[in-house]
PDB file of C-alpha atoms in Angstrom:
ATOM      1  CA  MET A   1      20.395  44.201  17.258  1.00 54.00           C
ATOM      2  CA  ASN A   2      22.667  41.324  18.895  1.00 66.00           C
ATOM      3  CA  ARG A   3      22.754  38.442  16.893  1.00 66.00           C
ATOM      4  CA  ASN A   4      22.743  36.456  19.927  1.00 66.00           C
ATOM      5  CA  PHE A   5      19.866  38.475  20.939  1.00 65.00           C
ATOM      6  CA  ARG A   6      17.591  37.964  17.908  1.00 68.00           C
ATOM      7  CA  ASN A   7      18.255  34.141  18.198  1.00 74.00           C
ATOM      8  CA  THR A   8      17.163  34.050  22.003  1.00 78.00           C
ATOM      9  CA  ILE A   9      13.983  35.746  20.640  1.00 80.00           C
ATOM     10  CA  PHE A  10      13.424  33.641  17.983  1.00 79.00           C
ATOM     11  CA  TYR A  11      13.379  30.661  20.149  1.00 81.00           C
ATOM     12  CA  LEU A  12      11.315  32.158  22.768  1.00 82.00           C
ATOM     13  CA  LEU A  13       8.396  32.468  20.092  1.00 84.00           C
ATOM     14  CA  ILE A  14       8.868  29.299  18.976  1.00 86.00           C
ATOM     15  CA  PHE A  15       8.300  27.869  22.266  1.00 85.00           C
ATOM     16  CA  LEU A  16       5.219  29.806  22.847  1.00 85.00           C
ATOM     17  CA  VAL A  17       3.693  28.747  19.840  1.00 86.00           C
ATOM     18  CA  ILE A  18       4.303  25.148  20.387  1.00 86.00           C
ATOM     19  CA  ILE A  19       2.709  25.629  24.114  1.00 83.00           C
ATOM     20  CA  GLY A  20      -0.564  27.274  22.529  1.00 80.00           C
ATOM     21  CA  ILE A  21      -0.794  24.725  19.945  1.00 81.00           C
ATOM     22  CA  VAL A  22      -0.832  21.894  22.862  1.00 77.00           C
ATOM     23  CA  ILE A  23      -2.978  24.002  24.985  1.00 75.00           C
ATOM     24  CA  ILE A  24      -5.774  24.441  21.535  1.00 74.00           C
ATOM     25  CA  PHE A  25      -5.472  20.628  21.082  1.00 72.00           C
ATOM     26  CA  ASN A  26      -5.403  19.384  24.809  1.00 70.00           C
ATOM     27  CA  ASN A  27      -9.236  19.540  25.462  1.00 61.00           C
ATOM     28  CA  ASN A  28     -11.778  16.794  26.506  1.00 56.00           C
ATOM     29  CA  ASN A  29     -13.768  14.867  24.126  1.00 56.00           C
ATOM     30  CA  GLU A  30     -16.877  15.940  26.195  1.00 59.00           C
ATOM     31  CA  SER A  31     -18.447  18.888  25.582  1.00 71.00           C
ATOM     32  CA  THR A  32     -19.718  21.030  28.280  1.00 78.00           C
ATOM     33  CA  GLU A  33     -22.611  23.820  28.170  1.00 84.00           C
ATOM     34  CA  LYS A  34     -23.131  26.481  30.976  1.00 89.00           C
ATOM     35  CA  MET A  35     -26.558  26.541  32.131  1.00 88.00           C
ATOM     36  CA  THR A  36     -28.042  29.182  34.488  1.00 89.00           C
ATOM     37  CA  GLN A  37     -29.259  28.179  37.673  1.00 87.00           C
ATOM     38  CA  ASP A  38     -32.960  28.784  36.964  1.00 88.00           C
ATOM     39  CA  GLU A  39     -32.607  26.059  33.984  1.00 90.00           C
ATOM     40  CA  PHE A  40     -30.986  23.682  36.348  1.00 87.00           C
ATOM     41  CA  TYR A  41     -33.357  23.726  38.789  1.00 87.00           C
ATOM     42  CA  ASN A  42     -36.355  23.834  36.474  1.00 88.00           C
ATOM     43  CA  HIS A  43     -35.105  20.377  34.587  1.00 86.00           C
ATOM     44  CA  LEU A  44     -34.447  19.151  37.922  1.00 83.00           C
ATOM     45  CA  LYS A  45     -37.699  19.902  39.040  1.00 84.00           C
ATOM     46  CA  SER A  46     -38.822  18.479  35.709  1.00 85.00           C
ATOM     47  CA  GLY A  47     -37.225  15.484  36.371  1.00 82.00           C
ATOM     48  CA  ASP A  48     -34.639  15.767  33.050  1.00 83.00           C
ATOM     49  CA  ILE A  49     -31.418  14.759  34.706  1.00 84.00           C
ATOM     50  CA  THR A  50     -30.414  11.634  34.616  1.00 83.00           C
ATOM     51  CA  SER A  51     -27.202  12.321  36.490  1.00 84.00           C
ATOM     52  CA  LEU A  52     -25.612  14.833  39.009  1.00 86.00           C
ATOM     53  CA  THR A  53     -21.818  15.423  40.226  1.00 87.00           C
ATOM     54  CA  MET A  54     -21.912  18.169  42.823  1.00 87.00           C
ATOM     55  CA  GLN A  55     -18.242  19.245  43.804  1.00 88.00           C
ATOM     56  CA  PRO A  56     -17.876  21.868  46.395  1.00 87.00           C
ATOM     57  CA  GLU A  57     -15.538  25.064  45.114  1.00 84.00           C
ATOM     58  CA  SER A  58     -14.607  27.488  47.675  1.00 80.00           C
ATOM     59  CA  SER A  59     -18.183  29.422  48.319  1.00 84.00           C
ATOM     60  CA  GLU A  60     -20.470  28.021  45.786  1.00 88.00           C
ATOM     61  CA  PHE A  61     -21.113  24.137  44.214  1.00 87.00           C
ATOM     62  CA  LYS A  62     -20.019  23.148  40.540  1.00 89.00           C
ATOM     63  CA  ILE A  63     -23.139  20.960  39.396  1.00 88.00           C
ATOM     64  CA  ILE A  64     -21.975  18.740  36.387  1.00 88.00           C
ATOM     65  CA  TRP A  65     -25.419  16.989  34.879  1.00 87.00           C
ATOM     66  CA  LYS A  66     -26.682  15.507  32.250  1.00 87.00           C
ATOM     67  CA  LEU A  67     -30.046  15.201  30.179  1.00 85.00           C
ATOM     68  CA  LYS A  68     -32.276  12.466  29.522  1.00 83.00           C
ATOM     69  CA  GLY A  69     -32.495  11.825  25.876  1.00 78.00           C
ATOM     70  CA  ASP A  70     -28.853  14.046  25.054  1.00 72.00           C
ATOM     71  CA  ASP A  71     -26.102  12.776  23.948  1.00 70.00           C
ATOM     72  CA  GLU A  72     -23.931  10.717  25.940  1.00 71.00           C
ATOM     73  CA  ASN A  73     -20.498  12.477  25.928  1.00 73.00           C
ATOM     74  CA  LYS A  74     -22.350  16.298  26.872  1.00 84.00           C
ATOM     75  CA  ASN A  75     -22.746  17.642  29.962  1.00 87.00           C
ATOM     76  CA  PHE A  76     -23.919  20.730  31.499  1.00 90.00           C
ATOM     77  CA  VAL A  77     -22.640  22.968  33.952  1.00 91.00           C
ATOM     78  CA  THR A  78     -24.112  25.163  36.692  1.00 91.00           C
ATOM     79  CA  HIS A  79     -22.261  27.221  39.484  1.00 91.00           C
ATOM     80  CA  VAL A  80     -25.078  26.881  42.693  1.00 90.00           C
ATOM     81  CA  PRO A  81     -24.305  28.829  45.540  1.00 89.00           C
ATOM     82  CA  PHE A  82     -23.027  27.110  48.893  1.00 84.00           C
ATOM     83  CA  SER A  83     -26.517  27.985  50.658  1.00 86.00           C
ATOM     84  CA  GLU A  84     -29.275  25.768  52.467  1.00 88.00           C
ATOM     85  CA  TYR A  85     -31.690  27.075  50.225  1.00 87.00           C
ATOM     86  CA  SER A  86     -30.021  25.781  47.360  1.00 85.00           C
ATOM     87  CA  GLN A  87     -29.003  22.315  49.541  1.00 83.00           C
ATOM     88  CA  SER A  88     -32.415  22.146  50.748  1.00 86.00           C
ATOM     89  CA  ARG A  89     -33.916  22.409  46.975  1.00 85.00           C
ATOM     90  CA  ILE A  90     -31.633  19.992  45.255  1.00 83.00           C
ATOM     91  CA  ASN A  91     -31.714  17.441  48.219  1.00 83.00           C
ATOM     92  CA  ASP A  92     -35.805  17.773  47.853  1.00 82.00           C
ATOM     93  CA  ALA A  93     -35.728  17.451  44.278  1.00 81.00           C
ATOM     94  CA  VAL A  94     -33.084  14.630  43.888  1.00 80.00           C
ATOM     95  CA  THR A  95     -35.186  12.180  46.648  1.00 81.00           C
ATOM     96  CA  LYS A  96     -38.266  12.664  44.681  1.00 79.00           C
ATOM     97  CA  LEU A  97     -36.070  11.185  41.657  1.00 75.00           C
ATOM     98  CA  GLY A  98     -34.060   8.646  43.479  1.00 74.00           C
ATOM     99  CA  LYS A  99     -30.654   8.904  45.217  1.00 65.00           C
ATOM    100  CA  GLY A 100     -28.807   6.897  42.540  1.00 71.00           C
ATOM    101  CA  ILE A 101     -28.425   9.915  40.167  1.00 73.00           C
ATOM    102  CA  ILE A 102     -26.369  12.577  42.446  1.00 77.00           C
ATOM    103  CA  THR A 103     -22.490  11.812  43.051  1.00 78.00           C
ATOM    104  CA  VAL A 104     -20.652  14.215  45.796  1.00 78.00           C
ATOM    105  CA  GLU A 105     -17.403  14.619  45.008  1.00 81.00           C
ATOM    106  CA  PRO A 106     -14.879  16.091  47.327  1.00 79.00           C
ATOM    107  CA  PRO A 107     -13.250  19.014  46.508  1.00 77.00           C
ATOM    108  CA  GLU A 108     -10.232  19.345  44.502  1.00 76.00           C
ATOM    109  CA  LYS A 109      -7.098  20.002  46.525  1.00 78.00           C
ATOM    110  CA  THR A 110      -4.152  21.955  44.927  1.00 76.00           C
ATOM    111  CA  SER A 111      -0.864  20.019  45.801  1.00 80.00           C
ATOM    112  CA  GLY A 112       1.769  22.416  47.733  1.00 82.00           C
ATOM    113  CA  TRP A 113       4.625  22.213  45.093  1.00 85.00           C
ATOM    114  CA  VAL A 114       1.518  23.648  42.359  1.00 83.00           C
ATOM    115  CA  THR A 115       0.802  26.408  44.805  1.00 84.00           C
ATOM    116  CA  PHE A 116       4.644  26.950  45.473  1.00 84.00           C
ATOM    117  CA  PHE A 117       5.859  27.141  41.376  1.00 84.00           C
ATOM    118  CA  THR A 118       3.252  29.238  40.587  1.00 85.00           C
ATOM    119  CA  SER A 119       3.492  31.906  43.318  1.00 87.00           C
ATOM    120  CA  ILE A 120       7.271  31.815  42.632  1.00 90.00           C
ATOM    121  CA  ILE A 121       7.320  31.974  38.722  1.00 89.00           C
ATOM    122  CA  PRO A 122       6.289  35.631  38.454  1.00 88.00           C
ATOM    123  CA  PHE A 123       9.537  36.718  40.283  1.00 90.00           C
ATOM    124  CA  VAL A 124      12.274  34.471  38.400  1.00 90.00           C
ATOM    125  CA  ILE A 125      10.736  35.974  35.184  1.00 91.00           C
ATOM    126  CA  ILE A 126      11.268  39.951  36.504  1.00 91.00           C
ATOM    127  CA  PHE A 127      14.717  38.570  38.262  1.00 90.00           C
ATOM    128  CA  ILE A 128      15.216  36.676  34.750  1.00 91.00           C
ATOM    129  CA  LEU A 129      14.184  40.235  32.837  1.00 91.00           C
ATOM    130  CA  PHE A 130      16.182  42.184  34.742  1.00 87.00           C
ATOM    131  CA  PHE A 131      19.601  40.059  34.818  1.00 88.00           C
ATOM    132  CA  PHE A 132      19.302  40.704  30.955  1.00 88.00           C
ATOM    133  CA  ILE A 133      18.479  44.064  30.802  1.00 88.00           C
ATOM    134  CA  PHE A 134      21.288  44.774  33.205  1.00 85.00           C
ATOM    135  CA  LEU A 135      23.942  42.464  30.773  1.00 87.00           C
ATOM    136  CA  PHE A 136      22.730  44.640  28.032  1.00 86.00           C
ATOM    137  CA  VAL A 137      23.474  47.758  29.594  1.00 85.00           C
ATOM    138  CA  ALA A 138      26.978  46.180  30.491  1.00 84.00           C
ATOM    139  CA  VAL A 139      27.774  44.696  26.882  1.00 85.00           C
ATOM    140  CA  ARG A 140      26.688  48.100  25.536  1.00 84.00           C
ATOM    141  CA  LYS A 141      29.342  50.044  27.758  1.00 83.00           C
ATOM    142  CA  LYS A 142      31.562  47.530  27.251  1.00 82.00           C
ATOM    143  CA  TRP A 143      31.677  48.028  23.469  1.00 82.00           C
ATOM    144  CA  LYS A 144      31.360  51.893  23.745  1.00 79.00           C
ATOM    145  CA  GLY A 145      34.246  52.113  25.491  1.00 63.00           C
TER     146      GLY A 145
END
């Protein structure tokens, strides 16, 4: 193997390890636990929920909620379908508990630049891969003469 090629692979592996370490240690301090819809509706009906945040995501609501008596940093997450039935069920329970516990956030919007770059990255990687393959073949042909 060519020495430059080995050096490139070495630095690429170091880069990937650093990215992995950053991703592992870059998590939130808030712990989240996924709950089913039935568990969410049971807690909502019994009045155990202290705060409720609804955020629309495509065809469902992402609901982040907290229970009475639990740790302040512990959140529960439930995904509920975007339907009249689920909305009326949540609205009925929230009006009984008090409207102060619910917050509705607008949907998260992805920047156009982020979408552009994430769609271009696979093509750039393929282009670079083909470039190195052709470069490797050309150098090999030159050395064999």
